[in-house]
PDB file of C-alpha atoms and ligand atoms in Angstrom:
ATOM      1  CA  MET A  90     -39.702  53.112  45.692  1.00 42.00           C
ATOM      2  CA  MET A  91     -40.089  51.575  42.140  1.00 45.00           C
ATOM      3  CA  LYS A  92     -37.344  52.828  39.706  1.00 47.00           C
ATOM      4  CA  VAL A  93     -38.308  52.475  36.337  1.00 51.00           C
ATOM      5  CA  SER A  94     -34.847  54.969  35.514  1.00 62.00           C
ATOM      6  CA  ARG A  95     -34.113  54.816  31.553  1.00 79.00           C
ATOM      7  CA  ASN A  96     -30.860  52.781  30.514  1.00 88.00           C
ATOM      8  CA  TRP A  97     -30.848  56.338  27.542  1.00 94.00           C
ATOM      9  CA  GLN A  98     -28.768  55.616  24.081  1.00 94.00           C
ATOM     10  CA  ILE A  99     -27.517  58.959  23.051  1.00 95.00           C
ATOM     11  CA  ILE A 100     -27.116  59.506  19.252  1.00 95.00           C
ATOM     12  CA  SER A 101     -25.228  62.513  17.797  1.00 97.00           C
ATOM     13  CA  TYR A 102     -25.040  64.726  14.795  1.00 98.00           C
ATOM     14  CA  GLU A 103     -22.780  67.336  13.858  1.00 97.00           C
ATOM     15  CA  CYS A 104     -25.649  68.918  12.512  1.00 97.00           C
ATOM     16  CA  ILE A 105     -29.236  68.305  11.755  1.00 98.00           C
ATOM     17  CA  ASP A 106     -33.010  70.163  10.935  1.00 98.00           C
ATOM     18  CA  SER A 107     -34.161  69.661  13.847  1.00 98.00           C
ATOM     19  CA  THR A 108     -33.392  66.713  16.970  1.00 98.00           C
ATOM     20  CA  ASN A 109     -36.899  67.299  17.504  1.00 98.00           C
ATOM     21  CA  ALA A 110     -37.816  66.323  13.978  1.00 98.00           C
ATOM     22  CA  GLU A 111     -35.451  63.698  13.758  1.00 97.00           C
ATOM     23  CA  ALA A 112     -36.741  62.035  16.828  1.00 97.00           C
ATOM     24  CA  VAL A 113     -40.151  62.069  15.664  1.00 96.00           C
ATOM     25  CA  ARG A 114     -39.267  60.575  12.587  1.00 96.00           C
ATOM     26  CA  LYS A 115     -37.036  57.929  14.705  1.00 95.00           C
ATOM     27  CA  SER A 116     -40.455  56.913  16.418  1.00 95.00           C
ATOM     28  CA  ALA A 117     -41.979  55.352  13.341  1.00 92.00           C
ATOM     29  CA  ASP A 118     -39.964  52.618  13.414  1.00 87.00           C
ATOM     30  CA  TYR A 119     -38.415  52.320  16.722  1.00 71.00           C
ATOM     31  CA  PHE A 120     -38.576  49.731  19.340  1.00 67.00           C
ATOM     32  CA  ALA A 121     -36.476  50.310  22.251  1.00 71.00           C
ATOM     33  CA  ASP A 122     -36.969  52.506  25.029  1.00 79.00           C
ATOM     34  CA  GLY A 123     -35.003  55.688  25.757  1.00 93.00           C
ATOM     35  CA  LEU A 124     -33.271  57.265  23.033  1.00 95.00           C
ATOM     36  CA  ILE A 125     -31.755  60.440  22.797  1.00 96.00           C
ATOM     37  CA  ILE A 126     -31.277  62.692  19.716  1.00 97.00           C
ATOM     38  CA  THR A 127     -28.505  65.624  20.363  1.00 98.00           C
ATOM     39  CA  ALA A 128     -26.992  67.676  17.910  1.00 98.00           C
ATOM     40  CA  LYS A 129     -24.084  70.714  17.883  1.00 98.00           C
ATOM     41  CA  GLU A 130     -26.018  72.925  14.855  1.00 97.00           C
ATOM     42  CA  GLN A 131     -29.659  72.629  14.087  1.00 98.00           C
ATOM     43  CA  SER A 132     -30.754  74.321  10.917  1.00 97.00           C
ATOM     44  CA  LYS A 133     -34.263  74.528  11.269  1.00 98.00           C
ATOM     45  CA  GLY A 134     -34.647  74.285  15.178  1.00 97.00           C
ATOM     46  CA  ARG A 135     -38.278  74.148  16.164  1.00 97.00           C
ATOM     47  CA  GLY A 136     -39.844  76.513  18.853  1.00 95.00           C
ATOM     48  CA  ARG A 137     -42.784  76.731  21.066  1.00 92.00           C
ATOM     49  CA  MET A 138     -45.723  77.969  18.905  1.00 87.00           C
ATOM     50  CA  GLY A 139     -44.517  77.769  15.461  1.00 90.00           C
ATOM     51  CA  ARG A 140     -41.817  79.881  16.640  1.00 90.00           C
ATOM     52  CA  VAL A 141     -37.996  79.459  15.148  1.00 92.00           C
ATOM     53  CA  TRP A 142     -34.929  78.610  18.470  1.00 95.00           C
ATOM     54  CA  GLN A 143     -32.023  79.810  16.657  1.00 93.00           C
ATOM     55  CA  SER A 144     -29.540  77.479  17.377  1.00 95.00           C
ATOM     56  CA  PHE A 145     -26.149  78.951  17.717  1.00 94.00           C
ATOM     57  CA  VAL A 146     -23.075  76.402  17.359  1.00 97.00           C
ATOM     58  CA  GLY A 147     -21.664  75.655  21.285  1.00 97.00           C
ATOM     59  CA  ASN A 148     -25.191  75.655  22.527  1.00 98.00           C
ATOM     60  CA  LEU A 149     -26.687  72.878  23.551  1.00 98.00           C
ATOM     61  CA  PHE A 150     -29.729  70.926  21.198  1.00 98.00           C
ATOM     62  CA  PHE A 151     -30.853  68.166  21.979  1.00 98.00           C
ATOM     63  CA  SER A 152     -34.405  65.939  22.047  1.00 98.00           C
ATOM     64  CA  GLN A 153     -35.162  62.501  24.449  1.00 97.00           C
ATOM     65  CA  LEU A 154     -37.767  60.180  22.976  1.00 96.00           C
ATOM     66  CA  PHE A 155     -39.359  57.603  25.083  1.00 95.00           C
ATOM     67  CA  LYS A 156     -42.471  55.590  25.751  1.00 94.00           C
ATOM     68  CA  SER A 157     -43.906  57.653  28.169  1.00 94.00           C
ATOM     69  CA  ASN A 158     -46.430  56.681  31.481  1.00 94.00           C
ATOM     70  CA  ALA A 159     -47.196  60.350  32.440  1.00 96.00           C
ATOM     71  CA  PRO A 160     -48.552  62.498  29.880  1.00 97.00           C
ATOM     72  CA  LEU A 161     -47.199  65.015  27.430  1.00 97.00           C
ATOM     73  CA  TRP A 162     -48.235  67.820  29.878  1.00 97.00           C
ATOM     74  CA  VAL A 163     -46.305  66.617  33.193  1.00 98.00           C
ATOM     75  CA  LEU A 164     -43.584  65.879  30.917  1.00 98.00           C
ATOM     76  CA  THR A 165     -43.514  69.879  30.644  1.00 97.00           C
ATOM     77  CA  TYR A 166     -42.958  70.367  34.202  1.00 98.00           C
ATOM     78  CA  ILE A 167     -40.551  67.429  35.048  1.00 98.00           C
ATOM     79  CA  SER A 168     -38.453  68.338  32.017  1.00 98.00           C
ATOM     80  CA  SER A 169     -38.445  71.795  33.017  1.00 98.00           C
ATOM     81  CA  LEU A 170     -38.212  71.671  36.804  1.00 98.00           C
ATOM     82  CA  SER A 171     -35.033  68.977  35.563  1.00 98.00           C
ATOM     83  CA  VAL A 172     -33.524  71.916  33.342  1.00 98.00           C
ATOM     84  CA  CYS A 173     -34.133  74.190  36.188  1.00 98.00           C
ATOM     85  CA  GLU A 174     -32.142  71.741  39.120  1.00 98.00           C
ATOM     86  CA  SER A 175     -29.317  71.378  36.139  1.00 98.00           C
ATOM     87  CA  ILE A 176     -28.698  74.532  36.530  1.00 98.00           C
ATOM     88  CA  GLN A 177     -28.991  74.868  40.375  1.00 98.00           C
ATOM     89  CA  GLU A 178     -26.734  72.112  40.815  1.00 98.00           C
ATOM     90  CA  LEU A 179     -23.918  72.843  37.768  1.00 98.00           C
ATOM     91  CA  CYS A 180     -23.753  76.583  38.600  1.00 98.00           C
ATOM     92  CA  ARG A 181     -24.641  77.652  42.348  1.00 96.00           C
ATOM     93  CA  GLY A 182     -25.378  80.949  43.613  1.00 96.00           C
ATOM     94  CA  LEU A 183     -27.227  81.871  40.181  1.00 97.00           C
ATOM     95  CA  ASP A 184     -30.990  82.513  40.572  1.00 95.00           C
ATOM     96  CA  VAL A 185     -33.182  80.375  38.035  1.00 98.00           C
ATOM     97  CA  LYS A 186     -36.958  80.270  37.813  1.00 98.00           C
ATOM     98  CA  ILE A 187     -39.460  78.736  35.462  1.00 98.00           C
ATOM     99  CA  LYS A 188     -41.702  80.910  33.600  1.00 97.00           C
ATOM    100  CA  TRP A 189     -44.807  79.220  32.816  1.00 97.00           C
ATOM    101  CA  PRO A 190     -45.015  76.889  31.605  1.00 95.00           C
ATOM    102  CA  ASN A 191     -41.365  75.370  30.847  1.00 95.00           C
ATOM    103  CA  ASP A 192     -39.187  78.347  30.241  1.00 96.00           C
ATOM    104  CA  VAL A 193     -36.081  78.367  32.836  1.00 98.00           C
ATOM    105  CA  MET A 194     -34.874  82.005  32.958  1.00 97.00           C
ATOM    106  CA  VAL A 195     -31.708  82.920  35.125  1.00 97.00           C
ATOM    107  CA  SER A 196     -32.248  86.532  36.920  1.00 94.00           C
ATOM    108  CA  GLY A 197     -35.049  87.174  34.410  1.00 92.00           C
ATOM    109  CA  GLY A 198     -33.538  86.094  30.989  1.00 95.00           C
ATOM    110  CA  LYS A 199     -34.535  83.212  29.230  1.00 96.00           C
ATOM    111  CA  ILE A 200     -31.860  80.240  29.156  1.00 97.00           C
ATOM    112  CA  SER A 201     -33.644  77.381  28.210  1.00 98.00           C
ATOM    113  CA  GLY A 202     -36.961  76.434  25.856  1.00 97.00           C
ATOM    114  CA  ILE A 203     -38.934  73.209  25.784  1.00 98.00           C
ATOM    115  CA  LEU A 204     -40.431  71.395  22.708  1.00 98.00           C
ATOM    116  CA  ILE A 205     -42.781  68.559  23.677  1.00 97.00           C
ATOM    117  CA  GLU A 206     -44.337  66.335  20.913  1.00 97.00           C
ATOM    118  CA  SER A 207     -45.603  63.458  20.647  1.00 96.00           C
ATOM    119  CA  GLY A 208     -43.965  60.687  18.018  1.00 95.00           C
ATOM    120  CA  LYS A 209     -45.012  57.514  16.593  1.00 95.00           C
ATOM    121  CA  ASN A 210     -46.150  54.574  18.460  1.00 92.00           C
ATOM    122  CA  ASP A 211     -47.460  56.194  21.691  1.00 92.00           C
ATOM    123  CA  THR A 212     -43.668  57.668  22.528  1.00 94.00           C
ATOM    124  CA  ALA A 213     -43.357  61.741  23.678  1.00 96.00           C
ATOM    125  CA  VAL A 214     -40.337  63.331  21.790  1.00 97.00           C
ATOM    126  CA  VAL A 215     -39.230  66.405  24.791  1.00 98.00           C
ATOM    127  CA  GLY A 216     -36.803  68.931  22.910  1.00 98.00           C
ATOM    128  CA  ILE A 217     -34.794  71.004  25.336  1.00 98.00           C
ATOM    129  CA  GLY A 218     -32.555  74.308  23.732  1.00 98.00           C
ATOM    130  CA  VAL A 219     -30.183  75.474  26.529  1.00 98.00           C
ATOM    131  CA  ASN A 220     -28.096  78.102  25.754  1.00 98.00           C
ATOM    132  CA  LEU A 221     -24.523  77.026  27.134  1.00 98.00           C
ATOM    133  CA  GLN A 222     -22.673  79.872  25.008  1.00 98.00           C
ATOM    134  CA  PHE A 223     -24.528  82.759  23.195  1.00 97.00           C
ATOM    135  CA  SER A 224     -28.266  84.313  23.796  1.00 94.00           C
ATOM    136  CA  PRO A 225     -30.266  84.859  20.539  1.00 88.00           C
ATOM    137  CA  ASP A 226     -30.559  88.400  18.630  1.00 75.00           C
ATOM    138  CA  SER A 227     -32.895  90.175  21.224  1.00 66.00           C
ATOM    139  CA  LYS A 228     -34.102  91.997  18.226  1.00 69.00           C
ATOM    140  CA  ASP A 229     -35.150  89.292  17.089  1.00 68.00           C
ATOM    141  CA  ILE A 230     -37.483  87.666  19.991  1.00 75.00           C
ATOM    142  CA  LEU A 231     -40.035  89.359  22.749  1.00 74.00           C
ATOM    143  CA  TYR A 232     -38.566  88.602  25.920  1.00 83.00           C
ATOM    144  CA  PRO A 233     -34.883  88.882  27.262  1.00 92.00           C
ATOM    145  CA  THR A 234     -32.452  86.205  27.199  1.00 94.00           C
ATOM    146  CA  THR A 235     -29.216  84.917  29.194  1.00 96.00           C
ATOM    147  CA  ASN A 236     -26.222  81.815  28.864  1.00 97.00           C
ATOM    148  CA  LEU A 237     -24.138  80.327  30.899  1.00 98.00           C
ATOM    149  CA  ARG A 238     -21.269  81.387  29.679  1.00 98.00           C
ATOM    150  CA  ASP A 239     -21.958  85.075  29.870  1.00 97.00           C
ATOM    151  CA  LEU A 240     -23.534  84.349  33.509  1.00 97.00           C
ATOM    152  CA  GLY A 241     -19.256  82.949  34.334  1.00 97.00           C
ATOM    153  CA  PHE A 242     -19.996  79.372  33.821  1.00 98.00           C
ATOM    154  CA  ASP A 243     -18.527  76.506  31.480  1.00 98.00           C
ATOM    155  CA  ILE A 244     -20.946  73.750  31.388  1.00 98.00           C
ATOM    156  CA  SER A 245     -19.828  71.181  28.976  1.00 97.00           C
ATOM    157  CA  GLN A 246     -22.556  69.850  26.459  1.00 98.00           C
ATOM    158  CA  GLU A 247     -21.807  66.302  27.963  1.00 97.00           C
ATOM    159  CA  ASP A 248     -22.033  67.741  31.776  1.00 97.00           C
ATOM    160  CA  PHE A 249     -24.625  69.083  31.226  1.00 98.00           C
ATOM    161  CA  LEU A 250     -26.751  66.413  29.206  1.00 97.00           C
ATOM    162  CA  GLN A 251     -25.944  63.264  31.831  1.00 96.00           C
ATOM    163  CA  CYS A 252     -27.103  66.233  34.798  1.00 97.00           C
ATOM    164  CA  TYR A 253     -30.080  66.304  32.734  1.00 98.00           C
ATOM    165  CA  LEU A 254     -30.795  63.235  32.920  1.00 97.00           C
ATOM    166  CA  LYS A 255     -29.982  61.994  36.590  1.00 97.00           C
ATOM    167  CA  ILE A 256     -32.189  64.171  37.066  1.00 97.00           C
ATOM    168  CA  PHE A 257     -35.474  63.864  35.546  1.00 98.00           C
ATOM    169  CA  ASP A 258     -35.475  60.133  36.099  1.00 97.00           C
ATOM    170  CA  LYS A 259     -35.531  60.994  39.523  1.00 97.00           C
ATOM    171  CA  TYR A 260     -38.623  63.036  39.566  1.00 97.00           C
ATOM    172  CA  TYR A 261     -40.195  60.361  36.456  1.00 97.00           C
ATOM    173  CA  ASP A 262     -40.037  58.213  38.757  1.00 96.00           C
ATOM    174  CA  THR A 263     -41.395  60.506  41.843  1.00 96.00           C
ATOM    175  CA  PHE A 264     -43.582  61.114  39.051  1.00 97.00           C
ATOM    176  CA  ILE A 265     -45.020  57.542  38.704  1.00 96.00           C
ATOM    177  CA  ALA A 266     -44.536  56.362  42.787  1.00 96.00           C
ATOM    178  CA  GLU A 267     -46.874  59.032  43.524  1.00 96.00           C
ATOM    179  CA  GLY A 268     -48.105  60.715  40.610  1.00 97.00           C
ATOM    180  CA  PHE A 269     -48.528  64.611  40.592  1.00 98.00           C
ATOM    181  CA  ALA A 270     -48.404  66.394  43.325  1.00 98.00           C
ATOM    182  CA  ASN A 271     -44.594  66.250  44.571  1.00 97.00           C
ATOM    183  CA  ILE A 272     -43.721  67.217  41.544  1.00 98.00           C
ATOM    184  CA  ARG A 273     -46.709  70.360  41.106  1.00 98.00           C
ATOM    185  CA  HIS A 274     -45.351  71.247  44.587  1.00 98.00           C
ATOM    186  CA  GLN A 275     -41.648  72.005  43.617  1.00 97.00           C
ATOM    187  CA  TRP A 276     -42.246  73.428  40.049  1.00 98.00           C
ATOM    188  CA  ILE A 277     -44.394  75.955  42.011  1.00 98.00           C
ATOM    189  CA  SER A 278     -42.089  76.462  44.353  1.00 98.00           C
ATOM    190  CA  CYS A 279     -39.018  77.441  41.482  1.00 98.00           C
ATOM    191  CA  SER A 280     -41.615  78.657  39.186  1.00 98.00           C
ATOM    192  CA  TYR A 281     -41.174  82.618  37.929  1.00 97.00           C
ATOM    193  CA  LYS A 282     -43.243  85.974  39.085  1.00 97.00           C
ATOM    194  CA  LEU A 283     -45.163  83.649  41.626  1.00 97.00           C
ATOM    195  CA  ASN A 284     -48.091  85.657  43.673  1.00 97.00           C
ATOM    196  CA  GLU A 285     -46.763  89.150  41.053  1.00 97.00           C
ATOM    197  CA  GLU A 286     -49.053  90.179  39.032  1.00 97.00           C
ATOM    198  CA  ILE A 287     -48.359  88.805  34.896  1.00 97.00           C
ATOM    199  CA  LEU A 288     -49.922  89.144  31.081  1.00 96.00           C
ATOM    200  CA  VAL A 289     -50.882  85.691  29.693  1.00 96.00           C
ATOM    201  CA  SER A 290     -51.750  85.800  26.212  1.00 94.00           C
ATOM    202  CA  GLN A 291     -53.054  83.146  24.456  1.00 90.00           C
ATOM    203  CA  GLY A 292     -53.287  84.313  20.809  1.00 87.00           C
ATOM    204  CA  ASN A 293     -54.775  88.342  20.404  1.00 90.00           C
ATOM    205  CA  LYS A 294     -56.623  87.754  24.024  1.00 93.00           C
ATOM    206  CA  LYS A 295     -54.501  89.386  27.243  1.00 95.00           C
ATOM    207  CA  GLN A 296     -55.145  88.833  30.419  1.00 96.00           C
ATOM    208  CA  LYS A 297     -53.514  90.554  33.361  1.00 97.00           C
ATOM    209  CA  GLY A 298     -54.544  88.592  36.983  1.00 97.00           C
ATOM    210  CA  ILE A 299     -51.520  87.604  39.489  1.00 98.00           C
ATOM    211  CA  PHE A 300     -50.519  84.472  38.859  1.00 98.00           C
ATOM    212  CA  LYS A 301     -51.098  81.812  42.202  1.00 98.00           C
ATOM    213  CA  GLY A 302     -49.122  78.648  40.551  1.00 98.00           C
ATOM    214  CA  ILE A 303     -50.751  75.685  38.536  1.00 98.00           C
ATOM    215  CA  ASP A 304     -53.815  73.269  39.750  1.00 98.00           C
ATOM    216  CA  GLU A 305     -53.366  69.824  39.493  1.00 97.00           C
ATOM    217  CA  ASN A 306     -53.986  68.872  36.084  1.00 97.00           C
ATOM    218  CA  GLY A 307     -51.151  71.453  35.115  1.00 97.00           C
ATOM    219  CA  CYS A 308     -53.280  74.350  34.252  1.00 97.00           C
ATOM    220  CA  LEU A 309     -52.133  78.138  35.239  1.00 98.00           C
ATOM    221  CA  LEU A 310     -53.828  79.812  38.180  1.00 98.00           C
ATOM    222  CA  LEU A 311     -54.622  83.734  36.800  1.00 98.00           C
ATOM    223  CA  LYS A 312     -56.672  85.422  40.383  1.00 98.00           C
ATOM    224  CA  GLN A 313     -58.737  88.337  38.796  1.00 96.00           C
ATOM    225  CA  GLU A 314     -60.557  90.429  41.148  1.00 94.00           C
ATOM    226  CA  ASP A 315     -63.409  87.991  41.541  1.00 92.00           C
ATOM    227  CA  ASN A 316     -62.163  84.613  39.674  1.00 96.00           C
ATOM    228  CA  THR A 317     -59.275  82.599  39.253  1.00 97.00           C
ATOM    229  CA  LEU A 318     -58.817  81.467  35.764  1.00 97.00           C
ATOM    230  CA  LYS A 319     -57.444  78.423  34.923  1.00 97.00           C
ATOM    231  CA  ILE A 320     -55.090  78.638  31.675  1.00 96.00           C
ATOM    232  CA  SER A 321     -54.059  75.909  29.513  1.00 95.00           C
ATOM    233  CA  ALA A 322     -51.581  77.208  26.856  1.00 93.00           C
ATOM    234  CA  GLY A 323     -50.246  80.563  26.462  1.00 92.00           C
ATOM    235  CA  ASP A 324     -46.982  82.618  26.918  1.00 90.00           C
ATOM    236  CA  VAL A 325     -46.373  84.756  29.884  1.00 94.00           C
ATOM    237  CA  PHE A 326     -45.489  88.008  30.590  1.00 88.00           C
ATOM    238  CA  ALA A 327     -44.068  90.331  33.169  1.00 76.00           C
TER     239      ALA A 327
HETATM  240  C1  BTN B 444     -39.385  77.444  23.219  1.00 61.94           C
HETATM  241  O1  BTN B 444     -38.857  77.340  24.026  1.00 61.94           O
HETATM  242  O2  BTN B 444     -39.858  78.164  22.270  1.00 61.94           O
HETATM  243  C2  BTN B 444     -39.321  76.230  23.129  1.00 61.94           C
HETATM  244  C3  BTN B 444     -37.470  75.814  22.064  1.00 61.94           C
HETATM  245  C4  BTN B 444     -37.081  74.418  22.232  1.00 61.94           C
HETATM  246  C5  BTN B 444     -35.441  74.080  21.256  1.00 61.94           C
HETATM  247  C6  BTN B 444     -34.933  72.895  21.516  1.00 61.94           C
HETATM  248  S1  BTN B 444     -33.493  72.739  21.111  1.00 61.94           S
HETATM  249  C7  BTN B 444     -33.301  71.075  20.511  1.00 61.94           C
HETATM  250  C8  BTN B 444     -35.204  70.633  20.552  1.00 61.94           C
HETATM  251  N1  BTN B 444     -34.991  70.707  19.259  1.00 61.94           N
HETATM  252  C9  BTN B 444     -35.988  71.680  18.249  1.00 61.94           C
HETATM  253  O3  BTN B 444     -35.667  71.125  16.732  1.00 61.94           O
HETATM  254  N2  BTN B 444     -36.291  71.987  19.452  1.00 61.94           N
HETATM  255  C10 BTN B 444     -35.907  71.528  20.662  1.00 61.94           C
END
């Protein structure tokens, strides 16, 4: 198999507004390939759909900046699968699942979120937050949350990042060599609420149905009585 894994270069900050914002800024005059921006603290952590990502010191925040030969929607699945597998590898025995499109859950609580953006010069920015030690205040968010320390695992930021990058490179190489089919299959096997009823919210529009995984273009498949909807963006509620 052709190997395209990168030699990731890591830049670490004590405090920054957002590692994604910094990665997007750096993409303007960026010529090497494979940069990781990490920070101990973020003052303006960004979440999906314009939301805030509460960034407690002790959790992990990083962004990957690279020229991607995979489209951004594929990176959604590669990165969430890699976070999921990292937790499985570092914390044996936990029930880890991925809630569409890319929230990683342990025992029904969100433990990691991913925000993918495009940078300048055809770069991709994959930003990942992992609750290693703290969970956000649940009064501020719409869903249950958890963190690895409360689940009995003391994992350092460095160990998690190294494990993640190893697994990310593996799945990225798989995509380049074979396309999306294998990633799709693996992602579906780790997905949260597969074949169960979910509610998909897209702004004010809410639709119920049975979650049937994702299609070959990464759309969520929602089976209703007489048809199956294909949904490309939104939030899933159980
Ligand atoms: C979400 O679930 O809404 C996505 C959260 C993504 C958070 C990470 S933390 C590191 C990177 N920098 C940011 O500002 N956001 C992402």
